[in-house]
mmCIF file of C-alpha atoms in Angstrom:
data_model
loop_
_atom_site.group_PDB
_atom_site.id
_atom_site.type_symbol
_atom_site.label_atom_id
_atom_site.label_comp_id
_atom_site.label_asym_id
_atom_site.label_seq_id
_atom_site.Cartn_x
_atom_site.Cartn_y
_atom_site.Cartn_z
ATOM 1 C CA MET A 168 -53.697 28.377 6.794
ATOM 2 C CA GLU A 169 -51.031 29.744 7.540
ATOM 3 C CA PRO A 170 -50.832 33.461 8.954
ATOM 4 C CA ARG A 171 -49.847 36.130 6.691
ATOM 5 C CA LEU A 172 -50.089 39.155 8.221
ATOM 6 C CA PHE A 173 -48.890 40.501 12.492
ATOM 7 C CA LEU A 174 -50.065 43.625 12.820
ATOM 8 C CA ASP A 175 -48.636 45.200 15.795
ATOM 9 C CA PRO A 176 -52.070 46.937 17.429
ATOM 10 C CA ALA A 177 -53.950 43.462 16.873
ATOM 11 C CA CYS A 178 -51.366 41.376 17.947
ATOM 12 C CA ILE A 179 -49.886 42.522 20.672
ATOM 13 C CA ASN A 180 -52.508 42.513 24.020
ATOM 14 C CA HIS A 181 -51.049 46.477 25.623
ATOM 15 C CA ALA A 182 -53.716 45.602 28.947
ATOM 16 C CA ARG A 183 -51.233 42.445 29.055
ATOM 17 C CA LEU A 184 -48.340 43.922 27.666
ATOM 18 C CA LEU A 185 -45.184 41.612 29.262
ATOM 19 C CA ASP A 186 -47.073 37.940 28.666
ATOM 20 C CA SER A 187 -47.903 39.732 24.903
ATOM 21 C CA LEU A 188 -44.202 40.976 24.789
ATOM 22 C CA ALA A 189 -43.119 37.565 25.898
ATOM 23 C CA CYS A 190 -44.404 36.681 22.810
ATOM 24 C CA LEU A 191 -42.983 39.020 20.754
ATOM 25 C CA PRO A 192 -39.325 37.101 19.239
ATOM 26 C CA VAL A 193 -41.786 33.921 18.164
ATOM 27 C CA PHE A 194 -44.218 36.434 16.354
ATOM 28 C CA LEU A 195 -41.188 38.346 14.861
ATOM 29 C CA ALA A 196 -39.223 34.568 13.420
ATOM 30 C CA GLY A 197 -42.308 34.074 11.977
ATOM 31 C CA CYS A 198 -42.249 37.088 10.115
ATOM 32 C CA ASN A 199 -39.758 36.400 6.328
ATOM 33 C CA LYS A 200 -40.538 40.539 6.287
ATOM 34 C CA LEU A 201 -41.044 44.257 8.097
ATOM 35 C CA LEU A 202 -42.043 46.839 7.139
ATOM 36 C CA VAL A 203 -41.765 49.472 8.565
ATOM 37 C CA LEU A 204 -44.089 52.326 7.815
ATOM 38 C CA ARG A 205 -42.954 55.570 9.275
ATOM 39 C CA GLY A 206 -44.449 58.899 10.171
ATOM 40 C CA PRO A 207 -43.095 62.048 11.886
ATOM 41 C CA SER A 208 -43.307 60.078 15.969
ATOM 42 C CA PHE A 209 -40.898 56.726 14.539
ATOM 43 C CA LEU A 210 -37.550 56.896 16.005
ATOM 44 C CA GLN A 211 -39.108 58.408 18.606
ATOM 45 C CA ARG A 212 -41.353 55.425 19.781
ATOM 46 C CA LEU A 213 -39.145 52.793 21.689
ATOM 47 C CA TRP A 214 -40.819 50.313 20.909
ATOM 48 C CA CYS A 215 -40.733 50.793 17.314
ATOM 49 C CA ILE A 216 -37.414 50.058 17.124
ATOM 50 C CA THR A 217 -37.186 47.389 19.726
ATOM 51 C CA GLU A 218 -39.791 45.040 17.083
ATOM 52 C CA CYS A 219 -37.107 46.589 14.095
ATOM 53 C CA TYR A 220 -34.468 45.093 16.432
ATOM 54 C CA VAL A 221 -36.007 41.957 17.459
ATOM 55 C CA PHE A 222 -36.580 40.882 14.377
ATOM 56 C CA LEU A 223 -32.657 41.372 13.579
ATOM 57 C CA GLU A 224 -32.398 39.205 16.423
ATOM 58 C CA MET A 225 -34.143 36.543 15.372
ATOM 59 C CA GLY A 226 -32.117 36.326 12.066
ATOM 60 C CA GLY A 227 -34.211 39.095 9.866
ATOM 61 C CA THR A 228 -31.717 41.177 7.603
ATOM 62 C CA ALA A 229 -31.773 44.791 6.813
ATOM 63 C CA GLU A 230 -32.775 43.139 2.442
ATOM 64 C CA GLN A 231 -36.435 41.640 4.959
ATOM 65 C CA ILE A 232 -36.787 44.854 6.470
ATOM 66 C CA GLU A 233 -39.139 47.525 3.877
ATOM 67 C CA LEU A 234 -39.435 51.513 5.241
ATOM 68 C CA ILE A 235 -41.675 53.442 3.508
ATOM 69 C CA ASN A 236 -42.167 57.579 4.413
ATOM 70 C CA LEU A 237 -45.696 58.625 5.137
ATOM 71 C CA THR A 238 -44.296 62.061 5.861
ATOM 72 C CA ARG A 239 -44.415 62.944 1.528
ATOM 73 C CA GLN A 240 -45.969 65.622 1.787
ATOM 74 C CA GLU A 241 -49.061 66.192 -0.643
ATOM 75 C CA GLY A 242 -48.580 68.432 -4.292
ATOM 76 C CA GLY A 243 -44.453 68.773 -3.025
ATOM 77 C CA GLY A 244 -43.262 66.918 -6.569
ATOM 78 C CA GLN A 245 -39.679 65.774 -6.539
ATOM 79 C CA GLN A 246 -38.696 68.836 -4.414
ATOM 80 C CA GLY A 247 -39.954 68.159 -1.669
ATOM 81 C CA ASP A 248 -39.812 64.447 -2.263
ATOM 82 C CA ALA A 249 -36.021 64.999 -2.111
ATOM 83 C CA ALA A 250 -36.824 68.017 0.873
ATOM 84 C CA ASP A 251 -37.913 65.001 3.241
ATOM 85 C CA ASP A 252 -35.693 61.914 2.163
ATOM 86 C CA ALA A 253 -33.181 64.137 3.565
ATOM 87 C CA ALA A 254 -34.685 64.808 6.638
ATOM 88 C CA LEU A 255 -35.460 61.295 7.159
ATOM 89 C CA GLU A 256 -31.774 60.299 6.283
ATOM 90 C CA LEU A 257 -30.380 62.620 8.408
ATOM 91 C CA ALA A 258 -33.244 61.799 11.392
ATOM 92 C CA LEU A 259 -31.438 57.733 11.057
ATOM 93 C CA ARG A 260 -27.691 58.929 11.139
ATOM 94 C CA SER A 261 -28.479 61.132 14.372
ATOM 95 C CA PHE A 262 -31.240 58.472 16.084
ATOM 96 C CA ASP A 263 -30.695 57.439 20.195
ATOM 97 C CA ALA A 264 -32.349 55.352 21.799
ATOM 98 C CA ARG A 265 -32.420 57.668 24.309
ATOM 99 C CA ASN A 266 -33.846 60.254 23.253
ATOM 100 C CA ALA A 267 -37.464 57.667 22.077
ATOM 101 C CA THR A 268 -40.005 57.410 24.024
ATOM 102 C CA CYS A 269 -42.272 54.780 25.930
ATOM 103 C CA THR A 270 -46.686 55.327 27.017
ATOM 104 C CA LEU A 271 -44.978 54.021 29.760
ATOM 105 C CA GLU A 272 -42.084 55.259 31.920
ATOM 106 C CA GLU A 273 -41.106 51.958 33.315
ATOM 107 C CA ASP A 274 -41.458 50.524 29.491
ATOM 108 C CA CYS A 275 -38.552 53.146 28.840
ATOM 109 C CA SER A 276 -36.165 52.633 31.219
ATOM 110 C CA ARG A 277 -37.048 48.120 31.026
ATOM 111 C CA LEU A 278 -36.072 48.524 27.759
ATOM 112 C CA LEU A 279 -32.883 50.492 28.119
ATOM 113 C CA SER A 280 -31.891 48.703 30.948
ATOM 114 C CA VAL A 281 -32.270 45.184 27.943
ATOM 115 C CA ILE A 282 -30.273 47.317 25.670
ATOM 116 C CA GLU A 283 -27.082 48.222 27.791
ATOM 117 C CA SER A 284 -27.157 44.937 28.521
ATOM 118 C CA ALA A 285 -27.221 43.168 26.119
ATOM 119 C CA PHE A 286 -24.917 46.073 24.061
ATOM 120 C CA GLY A 287 -22.234 46.784 26.585
ATOM 121 C CA GLY A 288 -24.585 50.821 25.968
ATOM 122 C CA VAL A 289 -27.193 52.493 24.888
ATOM 123 C CA GLY A 290 -24.280 54.279 22.166
ATOM 124 C CA ARG A 291 -23.306 50.310 20.697
ATOM 125 C CA PHE A 292 -27.025 49.944 19.979
ATOM 126 C CA ASN A 293 -27.734 53.007 18.322
ATOM 127 C CA GLU A 294 -23.988 52.476 16.465
ATOM 128 C CA GLN A 295 -25.634 49.102 15.009
ATOM 129 C CA LEU A 296 -28.840 50.087 14.630
ATOM 130 C CA ARG A 297 -28.493 53.321 12.551
ATOM 131 C CA ALA A 298 -26.124 51.122 10.566
ATOM 132 C CA VAL A 299 -29.473 48.677 9.726
ATOM 133 C CA LEU A 300 -31.827 51.217 9.171
ATOM 134 C CA LEU A 301 -29.621 54.055 6.083
ATOM 135 C CA GLN A 302 -29.429 50.591 4.908
ATOM 136 C CA THR A 303 -32.798 49.527 4.700
ATOM 137 C CA TRP A 304 -33.668 52.658 3.423
ATOM 138 C CA ALA A 305 -31.318 52.282 0.925
ATOM 139 C CA SER A 306 -32.764 49.873 -0.038
ATOM 140 C CA SER A 307 -36.252 50.687 -0.187
ATOM 141 C CA GLN A 308 -34.733 54.199 -1.815
ATOM 142 C CA LYS A 309 -33.898 51.404 -4.665
ATOM 143 C CA ARG A 310 -37.112 49.874 -5.275
ATOM 144 C CA SER A 311 -38.907 52.795 -4.952
ATOM 145 C CA GLN A 312 -36.926 54.133 -7.771
ATOM 146 C CA ALA A 313 -37.701 51.180 -9.469
ATOM 147 C CA GLY A 314 -41.026 52.296 -9.166
ATOM 148 C CA THR A 315 -42.365 49.044 -6.901
ATOM 149 C CA PRO A 316 -45.816 49.361 -6.069
ATOM 150 C CA ALA A 317 -44.654 48.422 -2.348
ATOM 151 C CA ALA A 318 -42.282 51.437 -2.594
ATOM 152 C CA ARG A 319 -44.479 53.908 -2.885
ATOM 153 C CA SER A 320 -45.509 56.380 -0.586
ATOM 154 C CA GLY A 321 -48.182 56.528 1.941
ATOM 155 C CA ARG A 322 -50.405 58.627 3.644
ATOM 156 C CA ASN A 323 -52.260 57.112 7.229
ATOM 157 C CA GLN A 324 -48.813 58.681 9.470
ATOM 158 C CA ASN A 325 -51.032 56.854 12.374
ATOM 159 C CA LEU A 326 -49.656 53.100 11.660
ATOM 160 C CA GLU A 327 -45.573 53.112 12.398
ATOM 161 C CA ALA A 328 -44.411 49.566 12.362
ATOM 162 C CA THR A 329 -46.221 45.593 10.970
ATOM 163 C CA ALA A 330 -44.479 42.768 9.943
ATOM 164 C CA GLU A 331 -45.413 41.028 7.409
ATOM 165 C CA THR A 332 -45.446 36.809 7.057
#
């Protein structure tokens, strides 16, 4: 039986992070879809952003990324949802990898160095990732408006990013 789900916290051995992360491209290359459960800290977590980037580099497309906003306020109604959506769009438009952090400072430095060399600077990376995330959000919004069950907002803000195979 083939694996059906790559779940970062379950598949990445954080005690042996470098070994596990070397496998990240392999894990994500086998995924048909990346499900991003966006909590309040998603755009400030460099590893989450890196997973999106690696998914795209391994052949994934913006259309294969589904972004679900978990920051919806319960009982907010349409007006609250519109405010949440506007806040998310603003956060996506102003994303800057230099403002993202990691638990370990050396991870942040290492990731930013890779981004600098791969893109010729963090600014180019930011532009490309912003464009993809905005496209992803627009596609997720269309699915939500069409009423697909997968696009409904969730409530568990502890989950950040997963990929479905």
